């Protein structure tokens, strides 16, 4: 007797989620979203550049929104990982903080796509980023390096005791980020070149270090001083 051969077609095998393909796809998508925004990015173009089909984007990320959120997660993960890997333990608190500031300035200059993505997501009021649980959960650990350097400086008496780590982080990020996010308008008006990294690193680090510096003996912290009007004691 001949064995019966089933005429039923075998179900199609789902494509394997290859890590290298996903990395390449995220890199291509990041450039497209950074250039054209969330709504203007073309999935067909992303797929073509990544060497895959449009259907594969839906398989990996369920569509435009899923891909965009994955791009944001990957972008934040990259900068936080790079910052985490900085070894500042052998440096003095002042030198360590300067190193963190210089890292931020350099990273933004080398990664304008990241700056563009953040700017675009701010236009959306972080609507998509808020849906990323992994990025929200990683926010606190991303402060650890800065917090450790700040704590050392406070313990050594070289940094002010009333500095909040989120405030310090905001100052560092703001000054470094502005240098790239506003490079075209600021450069057109004042002739400042973003690529002049050495100058920007120097003055941004100086500003941050002066902000955290411990006050001279007998001088109260700036936050506790009251402004006095002329003639009022």
PDB file of N, CA, C and O in Angstrom, residues 8-16 55-56 59:
ATOM      1  N   UNK A   8      -3.010  18.824   1.827  1.00  0.00           N
ATOM      2  CA  UNK A   8      -3.132  20.091   2.540  1.00  0.00           C
ATOM      3  C   UNK A   8      -1.830  20.869   2.453  1.00  0.00           C
ATOM      4  O   UNK A   8      -0.781  20.337   2.771  1.00  0.00           O
ATOM      5  N   UNK A   9      -1.825  22.129   2.029  1.00  0.00           N
ATOM      6  CA  UNK A   9      -0.574  22.902   1.955  1.00  0.00           C
ATOM      7  C   UNK A   9      -0.014  23.183   3.342  1.00  0.00           C
ATOM      8  O   UNK A   9      -0.756  23.396   4.286  1.00  0.00           O
ATOM      9  N   UNK A  10       1.295  23.125   3.435  1.00  0.00           N
ATOM     10  CA  UNK A  10       1.945  23.409   4.714  1.00  0.00           C
ATOM     11  C   UNK A  10       1.874  24.907   4.995  1.00  0.00           C
ATOM     12  O   UNK A  10       1.999  25.710   4.076  1.00  0.00           O
ATOM     13  N   UNK A  11       1.665  25.263   6.278  1.00  0.00           N
ATOM     14  CA  UNK A  11       1.615  26.689   6.600  1.00  0.00           C
ATOM     15  C   UNK A  11       2.938  27.361   6.307  1.00  0.00           C
ATOM     16  O   UNK A  11       4.002  26.772   6.482  1.00  0.00           O
ATOM     17  N   UNK A  12       2.848  28.570   5.842  1.00  0.00           N
ATOM     18  CA  UNK A  12       4.082  29.316   5.516  1.00  0.00           C
ATOM     19  C   UNK A  12       4.900  29.541   6.779  1.00  0.00           C
ATOM     20  O   UNK A  12       4.353  29.844   7.841  1.00  0.00           O
ATOM     21  N   UNK A  13       6.178  29.361   6.654  1.00  0.00           N
ATOM     22  CA  UNK A  13       7.067  29.564   7.797  1.00  0.00           C
ATOM     23  C   UNK A  13       7.311  31.060   7.990  1.00  0.00           C
ATOM     24  O   UNK A  13       7.681  31.762   7.048  1.00  0.00           O
ATOM     25  N   UNK A  14       7.100  31.535   9.215  1.00  0.00           N
ATOM     26  CA  UNK A  14       7.328  32.960   9.498  1.00  0.00           C
ATOM     27  C   UNK A  14       8.806  33.276   9.418  1.00  0.00           C
ATOM     28  O   UNK A  14       9.648  32.464   9.828  1.00  0.00           O
ATOM     29  N   UNK A  15       9.176  34.398   8.859  1.00  0.00           N
ATOM     30  CA  UNK A  15      10.591  34.758   8.748  1.00  0.00           C
ATOM     31  C   UNK A  15      11.236  34.906  10.118  1.00  0.00           C
ATOM     32  O   UNK A  15      10.599  35.348  11.071  1.00  0.00           O
ATOM     33  N   UNK A  16      12.481  34.511  10.210  1.00  0.00           N
ATOM     34  CA  UNK A  16      13.222  34.611  11.467  1.00  0.00           C
ATOM     35  C   UNK A  16      13.668  36.052  11.680  1.00  0.00           C
ATOM     36  O   UNK A  16      14.109  36.718  10.747  1.00  0.00           O
ATOM     37  N   UNK A  55       6.475  44.296   3.823  1.00  0.00           N
ATOM     38  CA  UNK A  55       5.769  43.354   4.695  1.00  0.00           C
ATOM     39  C   UNK A  55       6.624  42.944   5.889  1.00  0.00           C
ATOM     40  O   UNK A  55       6.104  42.681   6.980  1.00  0.00           O
ATOM     41  N   UNK A  56       7.945  42.902   5.674  1.00  0.00           N
ATOM     42  CA  UNK A  56       8.839  42.529   6.771  1.00  0.00           C
ATOM     43  C   UNK A  56       8.826  43.572   7.881  1.00  0.00           C
ATOM     44  O   UNK A  56       8.990  43.238   9.055  1.00  0.00           O
ATOM     45  N   UNK A  59       6.008  42.693   9.875  1.00  0.00           N
ATOM     46  CA  UNK A  59       6.283  41.466  10.637  1.00  0.00           C
ATOM     47  C   UNK A  59       7.120  41.775  11.875  1.00  0.00           C
ATOM     48  O   UNK A  59       6.831  41.292  12.972  1.00  0.00           O
TER      49      UNK A  59
END
